[in-house]
């Protein structure tokens, strides 16, 4: 699992001559075809071959062709045949395509990713127990060190209890248990500082638990679901990712609103033409693109200028011949990531559609 510790370990790897290859690829299969990914790799392969060898390159190619997961959006390779280094990270966020060769791995894009991605904490409980998971970068991990819970006192040696008293006793215990879980999850939060909370469990305890969680955590509550306690990890991951998806949609529509506001203050643009001009001026701060939006156009391979004017034959900046491009959005994304802009893909959003499927919040 990718975390800050992993990155630190990576950074400790050193070679005498610059022979460590750090390769970052945008493998977002919602917007890039396998062919486009292959071409990107081909364009970067000279640098890889020069520092490593043909075998390493074909190993990378094979990995992308055969083992790339459907949900992966970014791939990072750290490779050095000399010291037997072969490390891959598949992450749910796109990278700017690049190769860096140095005496140690180039980790900045990974650090940025860790910084931007939200950490989810999932608490599952029933009348007797609780489990805690963290969900991060599309992966789930169970934390077994979080709770010490009150035991149900003497189930067996209280045999003489009447039914009603037993019932009362159980209720008291459940209340104690819920309070205890709520308290402990709050101190877990203070130590680990996750971004959002998901709560799950049986319908007997979940509403009561929700009432009892600390107000800080209530603000971070992303969702809840009913479940049995002893389900496999995969189940909790899938349920959590569904909620994460809803949160993403929510964030997207907030961003679209922010884009609308920024247009009023002349700090935002919409429509491909205006966005391209802003990209050319290096003003992109956040680029919003509707998923599935593509457009033919022309590009200058020399300076990277992108145009949607079909008649444009020569680049106005460097006088090179403009080339036909099947999809200029693809090029624009590269330009945006190069400017260190945030790229947000927006799913089915009527407002953004009306604004021409694309818009950008500007830096200046
Ligand atoms: Zn040019």
mmCIF file of C-alpha atoms and ligand atoms in Angstrom:
data_model
loop_
_atom_site.group_PDB
_atom_site.id
_atom_site.type_symbol
_atom_site.label_atom_id
_atom_site.label_comp_id
_atom_site.label_asym_id
_atom_site.label_seq_id
_atom_site.Cartn_x
_atom_site.Cartn_y
_atom_site.Cartn_z
ATOM 1 C CA UNK A 1 0.000 0.000 0.000
ATOM 2 C CA UNK A 2 1.292 3.427 -0.915
ATOM 3 C CA UNK A 3 1.946 5.600 2.108
ATOM 4 C CA UNK A 4 4.479 8.121 3.322
ATOM 5 C CA UNK A 5 6.633 5.349 4.810
ATOM 6 C CA UNK A 6 6.861 3.656 1.411
ATOM 7 C CA UNK A 7 7.922 6.930 -0.152
ATOM 8 C CA UNK A 8 10.604 7.449 2.469
ATOM 9 C CA UNK A 9 11.933 3.950 1.819
ATOM 10 C CA UNK A 10 11.980 4.716 -1.903
ATOM 11 C CA UNK A 11 13.898 7.924 -1.302
ATOM 12 C CA UNK A 12 16.607 6.073 0.577
ATOM 13 C CA UNK A 13 17.506 4.130 -2.562
ATOM 14 C CA UNK A 14 20.601 5.667 -4.117
ATOM 15 C CA UNK A 15 22.960 4.876 -6.970
ATOM 16 C CA UNK A 16 26.353 6.424 -7.812
ATOM 17 C CA UNK A 17 25.408 7.339 -11.377
ATOM 18 C CA UNK A 18 21.964 8.517 -12.480
ATOM 19 C CA UNK A 19 20.502 5.145 -13.411
ATOM 20 C CA UNK A 20 17.207 5.012 -11.542
ATOM 21 C CA UNK A 21 14.243 5.488 -13.820
ATOM 22 C CA UNK A 22 11.066 7.019 -12.456
ATOM 23 C CA UNK A 23 8.298 6.671 -14.994
ATOM 24 C CA UNK A 24 4.891 8.243 -14.470
ATOM 25 C CA UNK A 25 2.002 7.492 -16.793
ATOM 26 C CA UNK A 26 -1.518 8.762 -17.172
ATOM 27 C CA UNK A 27 -3.475 5.526 -17.560
ATOM 28 C CA UNK A 28 -6.938 6.905 -16.961
ATOM 29 C CA UNK A 29 -8.963 4.494 -19.052
ATOM 30 C CA UNK A 30 -12.055 6.682 -18.895
ATOM 31 C CA UNK A 31 -10.341 9.266 -21.067
ATOM 32 C CA UNK A 32 -7.409 7.444 -22.664
ATOM 33 C CA UNK A 33 -7.528 4.470 -24.991
ATOM 34 C CA UNK A 34 -4.950 1.651 -24.673
ATOM 35 C CA UNK A 35 -3.566 2.909 -27.990
ATOM 36 C CA UNK A 36 -2.993 6.394 -26.557
ATOM 37 C CA UNK A 37 -1.245 4.938 -23.525
ATOM 38 C CA UNK A 38 0.924 2.816 -25.810
ATOM 39 C CA UNK A 39 1.911 5.859 -27.891
ATOM 40 C CA UNK A 40 2.833 7.845 -24.784
ATOM 41 C CA UNK A 41 5.074 5.021 -23.645
ATOM 42 C CA UNK A 42 6.621 4.823 -27.100
ATOM 43 C CA UNK A 43 7.405 8.546 -26.963
ATOM 44 C CA UNK A 44 9.107 8.107 -23.623
ATOM 45 C CA UNK A 45 10.863 4.853 -24.459
ATOM 46 C CA UNK A 46 14.066 6.362 -25.858
ATOM 47 C CA UNK A 47 14.925 7.780 -22.466
ATOM 48 C CA UNK A 48 14.090 4.523 -20.752
ATOM 49 C CA UNK A 49 16.183 2.467 -23.151
ATOM 50 C CA UNK A 50 19.132 4.801 -22.826
ATOM 51 C CA UNK A 51 19.263 4.365 -19.061
ATOM 52 C CA UNK A 52 18.042 0.817 -18.652
ATOM 53 C CA UNK A 53 17.775 -1.764 -21.407
ATOM 54 C CA UNK A 54 15.340 -3.253 -23.896
ATOM 55 C CA UNK A 55 14.298 -5.949 -21.438
ATOM 56 C CA UNK A 56 13.195 -3.439 -18.830
ATOM 57 C CA UNK A 57 11.204 -1.550 -21.418
ATOM 58 C CA UNK A 58 9.424 -4.668 -22.607
ATOM 59 C CA UNK A 59 8.716 -5.630 -18.998
ATOM 60 C CA UNK A 60 7.018 -2.261 -18.546
ATOM 61 C CA UNK A 61 5.070 -2.691 -21.780
ATOM 62 C CA UNK A 62 3.924 -6.160 -20.749
ATOM 63 C CA UNK A 63 2.787 -4.911 -17.404
ATOM 64 C CA UNK A 64 0.617 -2.215 -18.969
ATOM 65 C CA UNK A 65 -0.764 -4.578 -21.575
ATOM 66 C CA UNK A 66 -1.514 -7.512 -19.307
ATOM 67 C CA UNK A 67 -1.814 -6.404 -15.717
ATOM 68 C CA UNK A 68 -3.232 -2.911 -15.670
ATOM 69 C CA UNK A 69 -6.386 -2.850 -13.511
ATOM 70 C CA UNK A 70 -9.522 -1.165 -14.901
ATOM 71 C CA UNK A 71 -9.775 1.393 -12.068
ATOM 72 C CA UNK A 72 -6.159 2.513 -12.353
ATOM 73 C CA UNK A 73 -5.633 6.093 -13.455
ATOM 74 C CA UNK A 74 -1.995 6.620 -12.717
ATOM 75 C CA UNK A 75 1.001 4.314 -12.907
ATOM 76 C CA UNK A 76 4.375 4.938 -11.365
ATOM 77 C CA UNK A 77 7.380 2.722 -12.103
ATOM 78 C CA UNK A 78 10.689 2.864 -10.273
ATOM 79 C CA UNK A 79 13.181 0.767 -12.128
ATOM 80 C CA UNK A 80 16.909 0.138 -12.103
ATOM 81 C CA UNK A 81 18.284 -3.148 -13.440
ATOM 82 C CA UNK A 82 21.706 -2.432 -11.893
ATOM 83 C CA UNK A 83 20.398 -2.668 -8.361
ATOM 84 C CA UNK A 84 17.483 -4.951 -9.153
ATOM 85 C CA UNK A 85 14.887 -2.286 -8.476
ATOM 86 C CA UNK A 86 11.397 -2.932 -9.849
ATOM 87 C CA UNK A 87 8.569 -1.189 -8.065
ATOM 88 C CA UNK A 88 5.152 -0.274 -9.366
ATOM 89 C CA UNK A 89 2.321 1.781 -7.913
ATOM 90 C CA UNK A 90 -1.138 1.786 -9.436
ATOM 91 C CA UNK A 91 -3.218 4.647 -8.135
ATOM 92 C CA UNK A 92 -6.731 5.997 -8.764
ATOM 93 C CA UNK A 93 -5.523 9.433 -9.930
ATOM 94 C CA UNK A 94 -3.806 10.401 -13.192
ATOM 95 C CA UNK A 95 -0.176 11.493 -13.392
ATOM 96 C CA UNK A 96 1.514 13.824 -15.810
ATOM 97 C CA UNK A 97 3.427 11.576 -18.257
ATOM 98 C CA UNK A 98 7.131 11.803 -17.641
ATOM 99 C CA UNK A 99 10.410 9.983 -17.235
ATOM 100 C CA UNK A 100 13.071 11.113 -14.815
ATOM 101 C CA UNK A 101 16.503 9.541 -14.560
ATOM 102 C CA UNK A 102 18.458 10.238 -11.442
ATOM 103 C CA UNK A 103 20.545 8.765 -8.646
ATOM 104 C CA UNK A 104 17.420 8.310 -6.557
ATOM 105 C CA UNK A 105 13.704 7.828 -7.308
ATOM 106 C CA UNK A 106 11.767 10.952 -8.232
ATOM 107 C CA UNK A 107 8.869 10.909 -5.783
ATOM 108 C CA UNK A 108 7.297 14.374 -5.914
ATOM 109 C CA UNK A 109 4.175 13.339 -7.879
ATOM 110 C CA UNK A 110 3.546 10.574 -5.331
ATOM 111 C CA UNK A 111 3.875 12.965 -2.425
ATOM 112 C CA UNK A 112 1.457 15.363 -4.099
ATOM 113 C CA UNK A 113 -0.973 12.518 -4.624
ATOM 114 C CA UNK A 114 -0.847 11.460 -0.970
ATOM 115 C CA UNK A 115 -1.444 15.033 -0.025
ATOM 116 C CA UNK A 116 -4.551 15.383 -2.173
ATOM 117 C CA UNK A 117 -6.256 12.072 -1.611
ATOM 118 C CA UNK A 118 -8.791 11.737 1.168
ATOM 119 C CA UNK A 119 -8.431 9.149 3.902
ATOM 120 C CA UNK A 120 -11.584 7.335 4.934
ATOM 121 C CA UNK A 121 -12.174 5.624 8.207
ATOM 122 C CA UNK A 122 -14.858 2.936 8.329
ATOM 123 C CA UNK A 123 -16.322 1.799 11.641
ATOM 124 C CA UNK A 124 -18.464 -1.316 11.711
ATOM 125 C CA UNK A 125 -20.289 -2.347 14.865
ATOM 126 C CA UNK A 126 -22.921 -4.648 16.294
ATOM 127 C CA UNK A 127 -24.150 -5.365 19.833
ATOM 128 C CA UNK A 128 -20.900 -6.966 20.857
ATOM 129 C CA UNK A 129 -17.989 -5.858 18.757
ATOM 130 C CA UNK A 130 -16.542 -3.269 16.454
ATOM 131 C CA UNK A 131 -14.072 -3.250 13.592
ATOM 132 C CA UNK A 132 -12.181 -0.363 12.033
ATOM 133 C CA UNK A 133 -10.819 -0.011 8.531
ATOM 134 C CA UNK A 134 -8.995 2.692 6.696
ATOM 135 C CA UNK A 135 -9.725 3.125 3.020
ATOM 136 C CA UNK A 136 -7.198 5.062 1.045
ATOM 137 C CA UNK A 137 -6.207 5.219 -2.605
ATOM 138 C CA UNK A 138 -8.662 2.449 -3.435
ATOM 139 C CA UNK A 139 -7.261 0.038 -0.863
ATOM 140 C CA UNK A 140 -8.602 -1.154 2.456
ATOM 141 C CA UNK A 141 -6.724 -2.031 5.603
ATOM 142 C CA UNK A 142 -8.104 -3.346 8.871
ATOM 143 C CA UNK A 143 -6.831 -1.729 12.055
ATOM 144 C CA UNK A 144 -6.863 -4.209 14.884
ATOM 145 C CA UNK A 145 -5.189 -1.948 17.407
ATOM 146 C CA UNK A 146 -7.949 0.606 17.874
ATOM 147 C CA UNK A 147 -10.482 -0.745 20.338
ATOM 148 C CA UNK A 148 -10.505 -2.216 23.750
ATOM 149 C CA UNK A 149 -14.175 -2.811 24.444
ATOM 150 C CA UNK A 150 -16.128 -3.485 27.612
ATOM 151 C CA UNK A 151 -16.983 -7.162 27.958
ATOM 152 C CA UNK A 152 -20.564 -8.191 28.557
ATOM 153 C CA UNK A 153 -20.419 -8.927 32.268
ATOM 154 C CA UNK A 154 -21.002 -12.487 33.404
ATOM 155 C CA UNK A 155 -23.408 -13.924 30.865
ATOM 156 C CA UNK A 156 -23.115 -17.347 32.467
ATOM 157 C CA UNK A 157 -22.866 -16.816 36.173
ATOM 158 C CA UNK A 158 -25.956 -14.599 36.320
ATOM 159 C CA UNK A 159 -28.184 -17.568 35.567
ATOM 160 C CA UNK A 160 -30.817 -16.653 38.121
ATOM 161 C CA UNK A 161 -31.775 -13.378 36.424
ATOM 162 C CA UNK A 162 -35.292 -12.875 35.356
ATOM 163 C CA UNK A 163 -35.919 -12.132 31.680
ATOM 164 C CA UNK A 164 -36.821 -8.464 32.211
ATOM 165 C CA UNK A 165 -33.765 -7.766 34.270
ATOM 166 C CA UNK A 166 -31.571 -9.504 31.710
ATOM 167 C CA UNK A 167 -33.093 -7.335 28.988
ATOM 168 C CA UNK A 168 -32.361 -4.180 30.942
ATOM 169 C CA UNK A 169 -28.852 -5.393 31.613
ATOM 170 C CA UNK A 170 -28.229 -5.962 27.898
ATOM 171 C CA UNK A 171 -29.468 -2.493 27.026
ATOM 172 C CA UNK A 172 -27.148 -0.882 29.529
ATOM 173 C CA UNK A 173 -24.294 -2.865 28.121
ATOM 174 C CA UNK A 174 -25.023 -1.827 24.529
ATOM 175 C CA UNK A 175 -25.184 1.824 25.524
ATOM 176 C CA UNK A 176 -21.847 1.472 27.271
ATOM 177 C CA UNK A 177 -20.388 -0.276 24.258
ATOM 178 C CA UNK A 178 -21.613 2.411 21.845
ATOM 179 C CA UNK A 179 -20.263 5.195 24.029
ATOM 180 C CA UNK A 180 -16.964 3.454 24.317
ATOM 181 C CA UNK A 181 -16.647 2.927 20.551
ATOM 182 C CA UNK A 182 -17.605 6.540 19.900
ATOM 183 C CA UNK A 183 -14.949 7.765 22.330
ATOM 184 C CA UNK A 184 -12.253 5.504 20.988
ATOM 185 C CA UNK A 185 -12.951 6.356 17.384
ATOM 186 C CA UNK A 186 -12.583 10.006 18.268
ATOM 187 C CA UNK A 187 -9.167 9.460 19.793
ATOM 188 C CA UNK A 188 -8.251 7.360 16.746
ATOM 189 C CA UNK A 189 -9.246 10.358 14.648
ATOM 190 C CA UNK A 190 -7.094 12.712 16.698
ATOM 191 C CA UNK A 191 -4.088 10.470 16.232
ATOM 192 C CA UNK A 192 -4.634 9.588 12.578
ATOM 193 C CA UNK A 193 -6.499 12.575 11.261
ATOM 194 C CA UNK A 194 -8.573 10.892 8.583
ATOM 195 C CA UNK A 195 -10.679 13.087 6.298
ATOM 196 C CA UNK A 196 -14.006 11.288 6.293
ATOM 197 C CA UNK A 197 -15.907 8.771 8.347
ATOM 198 C CA UNK A 198 -18.215 5.973 7.243
ATOM 199 C CA UNK A 199 -20.277 4.078 9.792
ATOM 200 C CA UNK A 200 -21.822 0.667 9.288
ATOM 201 C CA UNK A 201 -23.459 -2.124 11.213
ATOM 202 C CA UNK A 202 -26.739 -3.615 12.307
ATOM 203 C CA UNK A 203 -29.891 -1.507 12.423
ATOM 204 C CA UNK A 204 -30.188 -2.018 16.194
ATOM 205 C CA UNK A 205 -27.025 -0.085 16.936
ATOM 206 C CA UNK A 206 -26.260 2.168 13.979
ATOM 207 C CA UNK A 207 -28.728 5.049 14.670
ATOM 208 C CA UNK A 208 -27.715 5.168 18.329
ATOM 209 C CA UNK A 209 -24.045 5.180 17.378
ATOM 210 C CA UNK A 210 -24.576 8.021 14.924
ATOM 211 C CA UNK A 211 -26.118 10.122 17.710
ATOM 212 C CA UNK A 212 -23.140 9.456 19.923
ATOM 213 C CA UNK A 213 -20.220 10.324 17.674
ATOM 214 C CA UNK A 214 -18.329 13.522 18.377
ATOM 215 C CA UNK A 215 -19.475 16.655 16.548
ATOM 216 C CA UNK A 216 -16.104 16.897 14.742
ATOM 217 C CA UNK A 217 -16.746 13.459 13.332
ATOM 218 C CA UNK A 218 -20.350 14.235 12.453
ATOM 219 C CA UNK A 219 -19.037 16.933 10.144
ATOM 220 C CA UNK A 220 -16.896 14.317 8.462
ATOM 221 C CA UNK A 221 -19.577 11.692 8.154
ATOM 222 C CA UNK A 222 -19.630 10.700 4.491
ATOM 223 C CA UNK A 223 -22.199 7.924 4.664
ATOM 224 C CA UNK A 224 -23.459 4.776 6.337
ATOM 225 C CA UNK A 225 -24.618 1.306 5.404
ATOM 226 C CA UNK A 226 -26.236 -1.702 7.034
ATOM 227 C CA UNK A 227 -24.098 -4.797 7.214
ATOM 228 C CA UNK A 228 -23.181 -7.908 9.101
ATOM 229 C CA UNK A 229 -20.019 -7.724 11.088
ATOM 230 C CA UNK A 230 -18.138 -10.691 9.691
ATOM 231 C CA UNK A 231 -18.157 -9.905 6.023
ATOM 232 C CA UNK A 232 -14.954 -10.140 3.967
ATOM 233 C CA UNK A 233 -12.768 -7.060 3.485
ATOM 234 C CA UNK A 234 -13.824 -6.812 -0.147
ATOM 235 C CA UNK A 235 -17.424 -6.141 0.930
ATOM 236 C CA UNK A 236 -16.419 -3.227 3.162
ATOM 237 C CA UNK A 237 -14.152 -1.855 0.468
ATOM 238 C CA UNK A 238 -16.884 -1.976 -2.203
ATOM 239 C CA UNK A 239 -19.444 -0.317 0.058
ATOM 240 C CA UNK A 240 -16.951 2.364 1.029
ATOM 241 C CA UNK A 241 -15.949 3.054 -2.559
ATOM 242 C CA UNK A 242 -19.626 3.524 -3.421
ATOM 243 C CA UNK A 243 -19.889 6.206 -0.752
ATOM 244 C CA UNK A 244 -16.587 7.695 -1.857
ATOM 245 C CA UNK A 245 -18.030 7.901 -5.368
ATOM 246 C CA UNK A 246 -21.065 9.848 -4.061
ATOM 247 C CA UNK A 247 -18.745 12.206 -2.186
ATOM 248 C CA UNK A 248 -16.780 12.702 -5.408
ATOM 249 C CA UNK A 249 -19.978 13.581 -7.312
ATOM 250 C CA UNK A 250 -20.865 16.044 -4.558
ATOM 251 C CA UNK A 251 -17.415 17.636 -4.712
ATOM 252 C CA UNK A 252 -17.668 17.853 -8.486
ATOM 253 C CA UNK A 253 -20.928 19.731 -8.400
ATOM 254 C CA UNK A 254 -19.474 22.078 -5.765
ATOM 255 C CA UNK A 255 -16.527 22.695 -8.078
ATOM 256 C CA UNK A 256 -18.863 23.444 -10.972
ATOM 257 C CA UNK A 257 -20.626 25.999 -8.745
ATOM 258 C CA UNK A 258 -17.248 27.456 -7.837
ATOM 259 C CA UNK A 259 -16.450 27.684 -11.542
ATOM 260 C CA UNK A 260 -19.690 29.607 -12.115
ATOM 261 C CA UNK A 261 -18.821 32.041 -9.347
ATOM 262 C CA UNK A 262 -15.303 32.518 -10.617
ATOM 263 C CA UNK A 263 -16.617 33.470 -14.046
ATOM 264 C CA UNK A 264 -18.486 36.342 -12.377
ATOM 265 C CA UNK A 265 -15.222 37.549 -10.869
ATOM 266 C CA UNK A 266 -13.370 37.119 -14.187
ATOM 267 C CA UNK A 267 -11.323 34.287 -12.687
ATOM 268 C CA UNK A 268 -12.869 31.520 -14.667
ATOM 269 C CA UNK A 269 -13.484 30.548 -18.280
ATOM 270 C CA UNK A 270 -15.738 28.046 -19.997
ATOM 271 C CA UNK A 271 -15.816 26.492 -23.432
ATOM 272 C CA UNK A 272 -12.868 24.844 -25.137
ATOM 273 C CA UNK A 273 -11.655 27.925 -27.040
ATOM 274 C CA UNK A 274 -11.319 30.085 -23.936
ATOM 275 C CA UNK A 275 -9.866 27.265 -21.868
ATOM 276 C CA UNK A 276 -7.201 26.673 -24.531
ATOM 277 C CA UNK A 277 -6.244 30.353 -24.492
ATOM 278 C CA UNK A 278 -5.971 30.297 -20.706
ATOM 279 C CA UNK A 279 -3.824 27.154 -20.917
ATOM 280 C CA UNK A 280 -1.574 28.913 -23.400
ATOM 281 C CA UNK A 281 -1.147 31.781 -20.904
ATOM 282 C CA UNK A 282 -0.374 29.189 -18.178
ATOM 283 C CA UNK A 283 -3.294 30.382 -16.086
ATOM 284 C CA UNK A 284 -5.003 27.103 -15.325
ATOM 285 C CA UNK A 285 -5.522 26.357 -11.672
ATOM 286 C CA UNK A 286 -8.318 23.792 -11.824
ATOM 287 C CA UNK A 287 -9.473 22.265 -15.064
ATOM 288 C CA UNK A 288 -12.931 20.703 -15.147
ATOM 289 C CA UNK A 289 -13.697 18.309 -17.971
ATOM 290 C CA UNK A 290 -16.852 16.366 -18.542
ATOM 291 C CA UNK A 291 -16.010 12.663 -18.844
ATOM 292 C CA UNK A 292 -16.289 11.577 -22.440
ATOM 293 C CA UNK A 293 -15.724 15.023 -23.948
ATOM 294 C CA UNK A 294 -13.429 14.805 -26.978
ATOM 295 C CA UNK A 295 -12.685 17.166 -29.813
ATOM 296 C CA UNK A 296 -10.610 17.027 -32.992
ATOM 297 C CA UNK A 297 -8.170 19.844 -33.595
ATOM 298 C CA UNK A 298 -4.623 20.845 -34.377
ATOM 299 C CA UNK A 299 -1.464 20.816 -32.357
ATOM 300 C CA UNK A 300 2.060 22.103 -32.707
ATOM 301 C CA UNK A 301 4.493 19.365 -31.721
ATOM 302 C CA UNK A 302 7.224 21.923 -31.296
ATOM 303 C CA UNK A 303 5.808 24.272 -28.661
ATOM 304 C CA UNK A 304 2.664 22.386 -27.654
ATOM 305 C CA UNK A 305 0.205 25.016 -28.925
ATOM 306 C CA UNK A 306 -3.301 23.595 -29.320
ATOM 307 C CA UNK A 307 -6.003 24.987 -31.594
ATOM 308 C CA UNK A 308 -9.511 24.097 -32.680
ATOM 309 C CA UNK A 309 -9.403 26.314 -35.769
ATOM 310 C CA UNK A 310 -9.446 23.827 -38.665
ATOM 311 C CA UNK A 311 -7.901 26.266 -41.146
ATOM 312 C CA UNK A 312 -4.830 26.947 -39.020
ATOM 313 C CA UNK A 313 -1.828 25.630 -40.970
ATOM 314 C CA UNK A 314 1.120 27.172 -39.155
ATOM 315 C CA UNK A 315 1.729 27.662 -35.444
ATOM 316 C CA UNK A 316 1.440 31.373 -34.638
ATOM 317 C CA UNK A 317 4.155 31.068 -31.998
ATOM 318 C CA UNK A 318 6.933 29.082 -33.613
ATOM 319 C CA UNK A 319 5.857 28.894 -37.278
ATOM 320 C CA UNK A 320 5.958 25.106 -37.296
ATOM 321 C CA UNK A 321 3.396 23.175 -39.287
ATOM 322 C CA UNK A 322 0.281 22.352 -37.229
ATOM 323 C CA UNK A 323 -0.614 18.658 -37.084
ATOM 324 C CA UNK A 324 -4.049 17.065 -36.978
ATOM 325 C CA UNK A 325 -4.979 15.654 -33.568
ATOM 326 C CA UNK A 326 -7.796 13.182 -32.992
ATOM 327 C CA UNK A 327 -8.397 14.508 -29.515
ATOM 328 C CA UNK A 328 -7.060 17.829 -28.297
ATOM 329 C CA UNK A 329 -8.507 17.290 -24.806
ATOM 330 C CA UNK A 330 -5.876 14.609 -24.337
ATOM 331 C CA UNK A 331 -3.167 17.178 -25.146
ATOM 332 C CA UNK A 332 -4.801 19.799 -22.994
ATOM 333 C CA UNK A 333 -4.737 17.473 -19.980
ATOM 334 C CA UNK A 334 -1.001 17.088 -20.396
ATOM 335 C CA UNK A 335 -0.559 20.835 -20.613
ATOM 336 C CA UNK A 336 -2.675 21.290 -17.487
ATOM 337 C CA UNK A 337 -0.746 18.747 -15.449
ATOM 338 C CA UNK A 338 2.481 20.310 -16.648
ATOM 339 C CA UNK A 339 1.272 23.678 -15.301
ATOM 340 C CA UNK A 340 0.631 21.928 -12.005
ATOM 341 C CA UNK A 341 -3.089 22.533 -12.423
ATOM 342 C CA UNK A 342 -5.588 20.228 -10.789
ATOM 343 C CA UNK A 343 -7.538 18.193 -13.300
ATOM 344 C CA UNK A 344 -11.045 17.170 -12.281
ATOM 345 C CA UNK A 345 -13.176 14.867 -14.370
ATOM 346 C CA UNK A 346 -16.850 15.513 -13.916
ATOM 347 C CA UNK A 347 -19.469 12.861 -14.483
ATOM 348 C CA UNK A 348 -22.896 13.665 -15.972
ATOM 349 C CA UNK A 349 -23.203 17.266 -14.902
ATOM 350 C CA UNK A 350 -25.863 19.276 -16.751
ATOM 351 C CA UNK A 351 -24.397 22.638 -15.698
ATOM 352 C CA UNK A 352 -20.955 21.877 -17.066
ATOM 353 C CA UNK A 353 -22.549 20.477 -20.197
ATOM 354 C CA UNK A 354 -24.297 23.799 -20.755
ATOM 355 C CA UNK A 355 -20.995 25.600 -20.296
ATOM 356 C CA UNK A 356 -19.510 23.686 -23.206
ATOM 357 C CA UNK A 357 -18.350 20.522 -21.394
ATOM 358 C CA UNK A 358 -15.218 22.169 -20.124
ATOM 359 C CA UNK A 359 -14.128 25.039 -17.920
ATOM 360 C CA UNK A 360 -11.254 26.264 -15.824
ATOM 361 C CA UNK A 361 -10.746 28.208 -12.645
ATOM 362 C CA UNK A 362 -7.786 30.500 -13.199
ATOM 363 C CA UNK A 363 -4.799 31.381 -11.075
ATOM 364 C CA UNK A 364 -4.816 35.124 -11.686
HETATM 365 ZN ZN1 LIG B 1 4.376 26.025 -32.019
#
